[in-house]
Coordinates of C-alpha atoms in Angstrom, one line a residue:
M3 CA -19.7 -25.8 31.9
I4 CA -17.0 -23.4 30.4
I5 CA -15.7 -20.7 32.6
F6 CA -15.5 -17.3 30.9
I7 CA -13.1 -14.9 32.4
V8 CA -14.3 -11.2 31.7
P9 CA -12.9 -7.9 32.4
K10 CA -14.2 -5.4 35.3
N11 CA -12.4 -2.5 33.9
S12 CA -14.8 0.2 33.0
G13 CA -13.0 0.8 29.6
L14 CA -13.7 -2.9 28.7
K15 CA -17.4 -2.8 29.3
R16 CA -17.9 -3.9 25.5
C17 CA -16.3 -7.3 26.5
R18 CA -19.0 -7.9 29.1
E19 CA -21.7 -6.8 26.8
I20 CA -20.5 -9.4 24.1
V21 CA -20.3 -12.2 26.5
A22 CA -23.8 -11.5 27.9
A23 CA -25.1 -11.3 24.4
E24 CA -23.4 -14.4 22.9
Y25 CA -22.4 -16.6 25.7
P26 CA -25.2 -16.3 28.2
Q27 CA -24.8 -20.0 29.3
T28 CA -21.2 -19.8 30.5
K29 CA -20.0 -19.2 34.3
Q30 CA -18.4 -15.7 34.3
V31 CA -15.6 -14.7 36.4
V32 CA -14.6 -11.0 36.7
V33 CA -11.2 -9.7 37.1
R34 CA -8.9 -7.0 35.8
G35 CA -8.6 -7.2 32.1
E36 CA -4.7 -7.1 32.3
D37 CA -4.8 -10.3 34.5
I38 CA -7.0 -12.3 32.2
P39 CA -4.5 -14.1 30.1
S40 CA -2.5 -15.2 33.3
I41 CA -5.5 -16.3 35.0
V42 CA -6.7 -18.4 31.9
T43 CA -3.3 -19.9 31.7
R44 CA -3.4 -20.9 35.4
L45 CA -7.0 -22.5 35.2
L46 CA -6.0 -24.4 31.9
K47 CA -3.1 -26.0 33.9
E48 CA -5.7 -27.1 36.3
G49 CA -7.6 -28.8 33.7
K50 CA -10.4 -26.4 33.7
K51 CA -12.4 -25.5 30.4
V52 CA -11.8 -21.8 30.4
I53 CA -11.6 -19.1 27.9
G54 CA -11.2 -15.3 28.4
I55 CA -12.0 -12.0 26.8
T56 CA -10.0 -8.8 27.0
G57 CA -8.4 -6.0 24.9
E58 CA -6.1 -7.1 22.1
D59 CA -3.4 -4.5 23.6
L60 CA -3.5 -6.3 27.0
F61 CA -3.0 -9.8 25.4
K62 CA -0.2 -8.6 23.1
E63 CA 1.5 -7.2 26.2
F64 CA 1.1 -10.7 27.9
L65 CA 2.6 -12.5 24.9
L66 CA 5.5 -10.1 24.8
N67 CA 6.3 -11.1 28.4
F68 CA 5.5 -14.8 27.8
K69 CA 6.6 -15.8 24.4
N70 CA 6.2 -19.6 25.0
S71 CA 2.7 -19.2 26.0
K72 CA 0.1 -21.5 24.3
L73 CA -2.7 -18.9 24.5
S74 CA -3.9 -17.8 21.1
I75 CA -6.8 -15.7 19.8
L76 CA -9.7 -17.8 19.3
K77 CA -12.0 -14.9 18.0
K78 CA -11.7 -11.2 17.2
F79 CA -14.3 -8.6 17.6
I80 CA -13.6 -5.2 15.7
W81 CA -14.0 -2.4 18.2
E82 CA -16.0 0.3 16.4
D83 CA -17.0 3.4 18.4
D84 CA -17.7 6.8 16.5
S85 CA -17.0 8.7 19.9
A86 CA -13.3 7.3 19.9
M87 CA -10.6 9.4 18.2
F88 CA -9.4 6.3 16.1
G89 CA -12.8 4.3 16.4
K90 CA -11.2 2.2 19.2
P91 CA -8.6 2.3 21.9
C92 CA -5.2 3.0 20.8
L93 CA -1.9 3.0 22.6
C94 CA -0.3 6.4 21.6
L95 CA 2.9 8.5 22.1
L96 CA 1.7 11.9 23.4
G97 CA 3.6 15.2 23.3
P98 CA 3.1 18.9 23.9
K99 CA 0.5 19.9 21.4
E100 CA 2.3 23.1 20.3
K101 CA 5.4 21.2 19.2
K102 CA 6.6 18.4 16.9
M103 CA 8.6 15.4 17.9
E104 CA 11.6 16.7 15.8
E105 CA 11.4 20.1 17.6
L106 CA 11.9 18.3 21.0
P107 CA 15.5 17.5 22.6
K108 CA 17.1 14.2 22.0
N109 CA 17.2 13.3 25.7
L110 CA 13.5 12.9 27.0
K111 CA 11.7 11.8 30.0
V112 CA 8.8 9.6 29.2
C113 CA 6.0 8.5 31.5
I114 CA 4.3 5.2 30.6
N115 CA 1.2 3.4 31.7
K116 CA 2.8 0.4 33.5
K117 CA 0.3 -1.9 31.8
Y118 CA 2.3 -1.4 28.6
T119 CA 5.8 -1.8 29.6
K120 CA 6.9 -4.3 26.6
L121 CA 4.9 -2.4 23.9
A122 CA 6.3 0.9 25.0
K123 CA 9.9 -0.7 25.3
R124 CA 9.6 -2.0 21.7
Y125 CA 8.2 1.2 20.2
L126 CA 10.9 3.2 21.9
S127 CA 13.6 1.2 20.7
L128 CA 12.5 2.4 17.1
L129 CA 13.1 6.0 18.3
E130 CA 16.4 5.2 20.0
A131 CA 17.6 3.9 16.6
R132 CA 16.9 7.4 15.4
G133 CA 19.2 8.8 18.3
Y134 CA 16.7 9.5 21.1
T135 CA 17.5 8.6 24.7
F136 CA 14.6 8.2 27.2
E137 CA 14.5 8.3 31.0
K138 CA 11.4 6.0 31.5
F139 CA 9.2 5.9 34.6
Y140 CA 5.9 4.0 34.9
L141 CA 2.5 4.9 36.6
S142 CA -0.7 2.9 37.0
G143 CA -2.9 6.0 36.2
V144 CA -2.5 10.0 35.8
T145 CA 0.2 9.5 33.3
E146 CA -1.0 12.7 31.4
E147 CA -0.9 14.6 34.8
S148 CA 2.7 13.9 34.9
F149 CA 3.4 16.1 32.0
N150 CA 1.3 18.9 33.5
K151 CA 3.6 18.8 36.6
G152 CA 6.6 18.9 34.4
L153 CA 7.8 15.4 35.4
A154 CA 7.5 14.1 31.8
D155 CA 8.3 15.4 28.2
L156 CA 6.3 12.6 26.6
V157 CA 3.5 10.2 27.7
I158 CA 2.6 6.5 26.4
E159 CA -1.1 6.0 27.2
I160 CA -4.1 4.6 25.8
V161 CA -6.3 7.3 24.0
Y162 CA -9.9 6.9 23.6
S163 CA -11.8 10.2 23.1
G164 CA -8.6 12.1 23.3
K165 CA -10.4 14.7 25.6
S166 CA -8.2 14.0 28.7
A167 CA -4.9 14.4 26.5
E168 CA -6.1 17.6 25.2
E169 CA -7.0 19.0 28.6
A170 CA -3.5 18.1 29.7
G171 CA -2.0 20.1 26.6
L172 CA -1.0 16.9 24.8
R173 CA -1.6 15.7 21.2
V174 CA -1.0 12.4 19.7
Y175 CA 2.5 12.2 17.9
E176 CA 2.1 8.6 16.9
K177 CA -0.1 5.5 17.2
I178 CA 1.7 2.6 18.8
F179 CA -1.0 -0.2 18.8
E180 CA -4.8 -0.1 17.9
S181 CA -6.8 -2.5 20.1
D182 CA -9.8 -4.6 19.3
I183 CA -11.5 -7.2 21.5
V184 CA -10.2 -10.7 21.7
I185 CA -11.4 -14.2 23.0
I186 CA -8.4 -16.0 24.1
G187 CA -7.8 -19.8 25.0
T188 CA -6.3 -22.8 23.6
R189 CA -7.6 -24.8 20.7
E190 CA -8.8 -28.5 21.3
K191 CA -6.4 -31.2 20.6
E192 CA -8.0 -32.5 17.6
E193 CA -7.9 -28.9 16.1
S194 CA -4.2 -28.4 17.1
K195 CA -3.4 -31.8 15.5
A196 CA -5.0 -30.7 12.2
L197 CA -3.0 -27.6 12.4
E198 CA 0.3 -29.4 12.6
N199 CA 0.5 -29.6 8.7
F200 CA -1.1 -26.2 8.2
S201 CA 0.4 -24.7 5.1
L202 CA 0.7 -21.3 3.5
N203 CA -1.8 -22.4 0.8
D204 CA -4.2 -23.5 3.8
L205 CA -3.7 -20.0 5.3
L206 CA -4.6 -18.4 2.0
K207 CA -7.6 -20.6 1.4
K208 CA -8.8 -19.7 4.8
I209 CA -8.4 -15.9 4.2
N210 CA -10.3 -16.2 0.9
E211 CA -13.2 -18.0 2.8
K212 CA -13.2 -15.1 5.3
I213 CA -13.6 -12.7 2.8
S214 CA -16.3 -14.6 0.9
S215 CA -18.2 -15.2 4.1
S216 CA -21.3 -13.4 5.1
D217 CA -19.8 -12.9 8.6
E218 CA -19.7 -8.9 8.7
D219 CA -17.8 -9.0 12.0
S220 CA -14.9 -10.9 10.3
Y221 CA -11.7 -9.1 10.9
T222 CA -10.4 -10.1 7.5
K223 CA -13.5 -8.7 5.7
K224 CA -12.7 -5.5 7.6
L225 CA -9.2 -5.2 6.5
V226 CA -10.3 -5.8 2.9
A227 CA -13.1 -3.1 3.1
D228 CA -10.5 -0.5 4.4
P229 CA -7.2 -0.3 2.7
E230 CA -5.8 2.3 4.9
I231 CA -6.0 0.0 7.9
L232 CA -4.7 -2.9 6.0
K233 CA -1.6 -0.7 4.8
R234 CA -1.0 0.7 8.3
K235 CA -1.1 -2.9 9.9
L236 CA 1.4 -4.2 7.1
I237 CA 3.9 -1.2 8.2
E238 CA 3.6 -1.8 11.6
E239 CA 4.1 -5.5 11.5
A240 CA 7.1 -5.1 9.2
A241 CA 8.6 -2.8 11.7
E242 CA 7.9 -5.4 14.5
V243 CA 9.7 -8.0 12.4
I244 CA 12.6 -5.8 12.2
T245 CA 12.9 -5.2 15.8
S246 CA 12.5 -8.7 16.9
K247 CA 14.9 -9.7 19.7
N248 CA 15.1 -13.5 19.3
K249 CA 14.0 -16.4 17.2
E250 CA 10.7 -16.8 19.0
E251 CA 9.7 -13.3 18.6
L252 CA 10.6 -13.1 15.0
I253 CA 8.6 -16.2 14.3
W254 CA 5.5 -14.7 15.9
E255 CA 6.2 -11.4 14.0
C256 CA 6.7 -13.0 10.6
S257 CA 3.4 -14.9 11.0
D258 CA 1.5 -11.6 11.8
L259 CA 3.3 -9.9 8.6
I260 CA 2.5 -13.0 6.4
Y261 CA -1.2 -12.8 7.4
F262 CA -1.6 -9.3 6.3
L263 CA 0.4 -9.8 3.2
F264 CA -1.9 -12.7 2.3
V265 CA -4.9 -10.7 2.9
I266 CA -3.6 -8.2 0.1
M267 CA -2.8 -11.2 -2.1
A268 CA -6.3 -12.8 -1.6
K269 CA -7.9 -9.3 -2.3
N270 CA -6.1 -9.0 -5.7
G271 CA -6.6 -12.7 -6.6
V272 CA -2.7 -13.7 -6.2
T273 CA -1.9 -17.3 -5.2
V274 CA 1.0 -19.0 -3.5
E275 CA 1.6 -20.6 -6.8
D276 CA 1.8 -17.3 -8.6
I277 CA 4.5 -16.4 -6.1
E278 CA 6.4 -19.6 -6.6
K279 CA 6.3 -19.1 -10.5
E280 CA 7.8 -15.8 -10.2
N281 CA 10.6 -16.9 -7.9
E282 CA 11.2 -19.6 -10.2
R283 CA 11.3 -17.3 -13.1
R284 CA 13.9 -15.1 -11.3
D285 CA 15.9 -18.1 -10.2
K286 CA 16.4 -19.0 -14.1
K287 CA 17.9 -15.6 -14.9

């Protein structure tokens, strides 16, 4: 029997609902959402058949800490909630609502939710390149309260409804990472072997198949239906490519960027051959 690791966090209740509805025959183990990638990794090493479900933000943080991890996203569920400020949880930079970022001093104290140390570090490096310096400290909770008590000038925290941020006198300065729900694990050996020769043409073909499918939960279909989300993801991934610290991280981020680029290509009927022909034409000049 497959073991399904599910989160006990109240904010990830949707994960438990998905497992109950779609995977009722699995044995479920309930742990903290931020621990799920590590637990799945350990149980896989013990030879167990195991998968996990958690927030995409928590999985991304794990991958930034363990770049050689063999875990991958097996399936993604778009998080849609009209009561959420952005329709889903979003890691954000929060600042005093009566000011703009450019009105603040260049040397700032920032309180960071300790679940997101790597995501925050990567984002703040972009601001540091613009001349800002940060005194960082990390809390497990009450990050917004640190602003109220004068301990922090800025806060990096998950925003859902936005109510607690508003009550603390904060507003969203910038979105850092929008989170959906992901099922994580490792692919079967047969599938991994088939992926060894996976080409860019194969990727584009798979994206076209997703667009043409009847699966309304398809992440690719959602992107095609909402150009603004697709545009934001392209900008976000391009920034992550630029700020990559090493070869492994660069490979990971380039793969993300190519996926979103190929979604735009597929949407507009552009093929890999079209790109190759254009580059061949330029080479002859």
